[in-house]
Amino acid sequence: MIIITFMLKLTVQRQAILDLINASNRHWDADEVARALADSGGSVGIATVYRGLAALESQGFIDSIQLADKKRYERADKAHHDHMICTRCGHIEEFSHETIEELQQVAASERGFKLTGHQLVMFGFCSRCAKELDR
Ligand SMILES: [Zn+2]
Ligand SMILES: [Zn+2]
């Protein structure tokens, strides 16, 4: 019975994480998820959040992008897109570029590589930060 209660609690916590991520277009890191859950009254330990995020990702319920320092998670139901990250303010810009998509396919097939997916993360300054830095 203790085990069942524990597993039930785990499921409720994972559902709360999934609901949170599905409710917005944000790219969440584990700390932000833990903080948002705490703000909404359901305190969940950071280790549980990490495990929950990993489990939800491996089951295909959420997507992740690997940044230099950490992983961020987002809804899995968006169309394919890549990311530009501002290293100054943290802004994350989503984009999709037809030529880049095609060229990745070309680069892969030239090497006999069967492409099953890709992640492209571009680092730099967002338009607002670039303007401020120019001043
Ligand atoms: Zn910026
Ligand atoms: Zn995204």
PDB file of C-alpha atoms and ligand atoms in Angstrom:
ATOM      1  CA  MET A   1       0.000   0.000   0.000  1.00  0.00           C
ATOM      2  CA  ILE A   2       2.888   2.315   0.794  1.00  0.00           C
ATOM      3  CA  ILE A   3       4.344   1.583  -2.642  1.00  0.00           C
ATOM      4  CA  ILE A   4       1.033   2.270  -4.389  1.00  0.00           C
ATOM      5  CA  THR A   5       0.631   5.570  -2.528  1.00  0.00           C
ATOM      6  CA  PHE A   6       4.176   6.501  -3.465  1.00  0.00           C
ATOM      7  CA  MET A   7       3.633   5.699  -7.144  1.00  0.00           C
ATOM      8  CA  LEU A   8       0.336   7.574  -7.179  1.00  0.00           C
ATOM      9  CA  LYS A   9       2.064  10.610  -5.704  1.00  0.00           C
ATOM     10  CA  LEU A  10       4.775  10.333  -8.352  1.00  0.00           C
ATOM     11  CA  THR A  11       2.167  10.234 -11.112  1.00  0.00           C
ATOM     12  CA  VAL A  12       0.382  13.286  -9.727  1.00  0.00           C
ATOM     13  CA  GLN A  13       3.680  15.169  -9.566  1.00  0.00           C
ATOM     14  CA  ARG A  14       4.604  14.233 -13.140  1.00  0.00           C
ATOM     15  CA  GLN A  15       1.164  15.262 -14.334  1.00  0.00           C
ATOM     16  CA  ALA A  16       1.631  18.627 -12.604  1.00  0.00           C
ATOM     17  CA  ILE A  17       4.984  19.088 -14.392  1.00  0.00           C
ATOM     18  CA  LEU A  18       3.454  18.115 -17.732  1.00  0.00           C
ATOM     19  CA  ASP A  19       0.459  20.451 -17.253  1.00  0.00           C
ATOM     20  CA  LEU A  20       2.802  23.311 -16.404  1.00  0.00           C
ATOM     21  CA  ILE A  21       4.928  22.824 -19.515  1.00  0.00           C
ATOM     22  CA  ASN A  22       1.935  22.295 -21.792  1.00  0.00           C
ATOM     23  CA  ALA A  23       0.311  25.505 -20.551  1.00  0.00           C
ATOM     24  CA  SER A  24       2.835  27.833 -22.194  1.00  0.00           C
ATOM     25  CA  ASN A  25       5.373  28.291 -24.979  1.00  0.00           C
ATOM     26  CA  ARG A  26       8.226  28.697 -22.537  1.00  0.00           C
ATOM     27  CA  HIS A  27      11.468  26.733 -22.441  1.00  0.00           C
ATOM     28  CA  TRP A  28      11.773  25.654 -18.836  1.00  0.00           C
ATOM     29  CA  ASP A  29      14.794  24.590 -16.838  1.00  0.00           C
ATOM     30  CA  ALA A  30      14.368  22.335 -13.795  1.00  0.00           C
ATOM     31  CA  ASP A  31      14.746  25.181 -11.277  1.00  0.00           C
ATOM     32  CA  GLU A  32      12.001  27.197 -12.958  1.00  0.00           C
ATOM     33  CA  VAL A  33       9.673  24.188 -12.938  1.00  0.00           C
ATOM     34  CA  ALA A  34      10.327  23.583  -9.229  1.00  0.00           C
ATOM     35  CA  ARG A  35       9.738  27.261  -8.453  1.00  0.00           C
ATOM     36  CA  ALA A  36       6.491  27.432 -10.446  1.00  0.00           C
ATOM     37  CA  LEU A  37       5.156  24.298  -8.747  1.00  0.00           C
ATOM     38  CA  ALA A  38       6.064  25.748  -5.356  1.00  0.00           C
ATOM     39  CA  ASP A  39       4.293  29.017  -6.267  1.00  0.00           C
ATOM     40  CA  SER A  40       1.125  27.111  -7.123  1.00  0.00           C
ATOM     41  CA  GLY A  41       1.180  25.444  -3.718  1.00  0.00           C
ATOM     42  CA  GLY A  42       2.476  21.990  -4.633  1.00  0.00           C
ATOM     43  CA  SER A  43       5.999  21.785  -3.321  1.00  0.00           C
ATOM     44  CA  VAL A  44       8.068  19.234  -5.250  1.00  0.00           C
ATOM     45  CA  GLY A  45      11.735  18.537  -4.516  1.00  0.00           C
ATOM     46  CA  ILE A  46      14.282  19.431  -7.160  1.00  0.00           C
ATOM     47  CA  ALA A  47      15.433  15.788  -7.492  1.00  0.00           C
ATOM     48  CA  THR A  48      11.838  14.742  -8.193  1.00  0.00           C
ATOM     49  CA  VAL A  49      11.542  17.498 -10.789  1.00  0.00           C
ATOM     50  CA  TYR A  50      14.727  16.322 -12.535  1.00  0.00           C
ATOM     51  CA  ARG A  51      13.525  12.707 -12.549  1.00  0.00           C
ATOM     52  CA  GLY A  52      10.045  13.747 -13.663  1.00  0.00           C
ATOM     53  CA  LEU A  53      11.370  15.827 -16.547  1.00  0.00           C
ATOM     54  CA  ALA A  54      13.674  13.013 -17.698  1.00  0.00           C
ATOM     55  CA  ALA A  55      10.846  10.473 -17.528  1.00  0.00           C
ATOM     56  CA  LEU A  56       8.398  12.720 -19.401  1.00  0.00           C
ATOM     57  CA  GLU A  57      11.011  13.361 -22.070  1.00  0.00           C
ATOM     58  CA  SER A  58      11.881   9.693 -22.556  1.00  0.00           C
ATOM     59  CA  GLN A  59       8.167   8.941 -22.924  1.00  0.00           C
ATOM     60  CA  GLY A  60       7.878  11.640 -25.594  1.00  0.00           C
ATOM     61  CA  PHE A  61       5.534  13.875 -23.592  1.00  0.00           C
ATOM     62  CA  ILE A  62       7.931  16.844 -23.657  1.00  0.00           C
ATOM     63  CA  ASP A  63      10.923  17.948 -25.759  1.00  0.00           C
ATOM     64  CA  SER A  64      14.260  19.271 -24.611  1.00  0.00           C
ATOM     65  CA  ILE A  65      17.065  21.417 -25.924  1.00  0.00           C
ATOM     66  CA  GLN A  66      20.570  21.040 -24.585  1.00  0.00           C
ATOM     67  CA  LEU A  67      22.163  24.418 -23.982  1.00  0.00           C
ATOM     68  CA  ALA A  68      25.774  24.956 -22.971  1.00  0.00           C
ATOM     69  CA  ASP A  69      25.073  24.746 -19.268  1.00  0.00           C
ATOM     70  CA  LYS A  70      21.689  23.092 -18.890  1.00  0.00           C
ATOM     71  CA  LYS A  71      18.726  21.395 -20.419  1.00  0.00           C
ATOM     72  CA  ARG A  72      15.504  23.217 -21.097  1.00  0.00           C
ATOM     73  CA  TYR A  73      12.139  21.591 -21.703  1.00  0.00           C
ATOM     74  CA  GLU A  74       9.183  22.562 -23.856  1.00  0.00           C
ATOM     75  CA  ARG A  75       5.896  21.235 -25.156  1.00  0.00           C
ATOM     76  CA  ALA A  76       6.229  18.283 -27.517  1.00  0.00           C
ATOM     77  CA  ASP A  77       3.284  19.251 -29.718  1.00  0.00           C
ATOM     78  CA  LYS A  78       4.901  22.190 -31.508  1.00  0.00           C
ATOM     79  CA  ALA A  79       6.029  21.938 -35.109  1.00  0.00           C
ATOM     80  CA  HIS A  80       9.767  21.298 -35.599  1.00  0.00           C
ATOM     81  CA  HIS A  81      11.858  24.366 -34.900  1.00  0.00           C
ATOM     82  CA  ASP A  82      15.367  25.326 -33.873  1.00  0.00           C
ATOM     83  CA  HIS A  83      16.556  27.895 -31.355  1.00  0.00           C
ATOM     84  CA  MET A  84      18.642  31.044 -31.078  1.00  0.00           C
ATOM     85  CA  ILE A  85      19.741  31.854 -27.531  1.00  0.00           C
ATOM     86  CA  CYS A  86      20.782  35.312 -26.384  1.00  0.00           C
ATOM     87  CA  THR A  87      23.813  34.826 -24.134  1.00  0.00           C
ATOM     88  CA  ARG A  88      23.236  38.269 -22.618  1.00  0.00           C
ATOM     89  CA  CYS A  89      19.589  38.241 -21.503  1.00  0.00           C
ATOM     90  CA  GLY A  90      18.649  34.584 -21.961  1.00  0.00           C
ATOM     91  CA  HIS A  91      15.954  35.282 -24.575  1.00  0.00           C
ATOM     92  CA  ILE A  92      15.155  32.199 -26.635  1.00  0.00           C
ATOM     93  CA  GLU A  93      14.038  32.765 -30.206  1.00  0.00           C
ATOM     94  CA  GLU A  94      12.405  29.922 -32.126  1.00  0.00           C
ATOM     95  CA  PHE A  95      12.981  29.705 -35.832  1.00  0.00           C
ATOM     96  CA  SER A  96      12.790  27.340 -38.740  1.00  0.00           C
ATOM     97  CA  HIS A  97      14.727  27.900 -41.960  1.00  0.00           C
ATOM     98  CA  GLU A  98      13.975  25.823 -45.019  1.00  0.00           C
ATOM     99  CA  THR A  99      17.489  26.046 -46.489  1.00  0.00           C
ATOM    100  CA  ILE A 100      19.138  25.031 -43.204  1.00  0.00           C
ATOM    101  CA  GLU A 101      16.782  22.071 -42.922  1.00  0.00           C
ATOM    102  CA  GLU A 102      17.585  20.982 -46.486  1.00  0.00           C
ATOM    103  CA  LEU A 103      21.347  21.452 -46.126  1.00  0.00           C
ATOM    104  CA  GLN A 104      21.436  19.283 -43.009  1.00  0.00           C
ATOM    105  CA  GLN A 105      19.784  16.544 -45.016  1.00  0.00           C
ATOM    106  CA  VAL A 106      22.363  17.030 -47.789  1.00  0.00           C
ATOM    107  CA  ALA A 107      25.309  16.985 -45.335  1.00  0.00           C
ATOM    108  CA  ALA A 108      23.994  13.788 -43.770  1.00  0.00           C
ATOM    109  CA  SER A 109      23.357  11.899 -47.008  1.00  0.00           C
ATOM    110  CA  GLU A 110      26.793  12.902 -48.370  1.00  0.00           C
ATOM    111  CA  ARG A 111      28.226  10.929 -45.458  1.00  0.00           C
ATOM    112  CA  GLY A 112      25.806   8.031 -45.817  1.00  0.00           C
ATOM    113  CA  PHE A 113      24.316   9.137 -42.536  1.00  0.00           C
ATOM    114  CA  LYS A 114      20.649   8.296 -42.056  1.00  0.00           C
ATOM    115  CA  LEU A 115      19.251  11.377 -40.362  1.00  0.00           C
ATOM    116  CA  THR A 116      16.571  10.713 -37.753  1.00  0.00           C
ATOM    117  CA  GLY A 117      16.486  14.174 -36.220  1.00  0.00           C
ATOM    118  CA  HIS A 118      18.545  17.191 -35.283  1.00  0.00           C
ATOM    119  CA  GLN A 119      18.845  20.035 -32.846  1.00  0.00           C
ATOM    120  CA  LEU A 120      20.356  23.350 -33.817  1.00  0.00           C
ATOM    121  CA  VAL A 121      21.107  25.938 -31.158  1.00  0.00           C
ATOM    122  CA  MET A 122      22.625  29.259 -32.198  1.00  0.00           C
ATOM    123  CA  PHE A 123      24.252  31.507 -29.592  1.00  0.00           C
ATOM    124  CA  GLY A 124      24.605  35.269 -29.782  1.00  0.00           C
ATOM    125  CA  PHE A 125      22.764  38.475 -28.951  1.00  0.00           C
ATOM    126  CA  CYS A 126      19.060  39.018 -29.540  1.00  0.00           C
ATOM    127  CA  SER A 127      18.061  42.061 -31.585  1.00  0.00           C
ATOM    128  CA  ARG A 128      17.326  44.122 -28.475  1.00  0.00           C
ATOM    129  CA  CYS A 129      20.668  43.291 -26.787  1.00  0.00           C
ATOM    130  CA  ALA A 130      22.560  43.802 -30.051  1.00  0.00           C
ATOM    131  CA  LYS A 131      21.061  47.308 -30.266  1.00  0.00           C
ATOM    132  CA  GLU A 132      22.018  48.128 -26.665  1.00  0.00           C
ATOM    133  CA  LEU A 133      25.561  46.830 -27.187  1.00  0.00           C
ATOM    134  CA  ASP A 134      25.900  48.992 -30.311  1.00  0.00           C
ATOM    135  CA  ARG A 135      25.236  52.195 -28.426  1.00  0.00           C
TER     136      ARG A 135
HETATM  137 ZN    ZN B   1      19.134  39.566 -25.317  1.00  0.00          ZN
HETATM  138 ZN    ZN B   2      11.297  25.859 -28.757  1.00  0.00          ZN
END
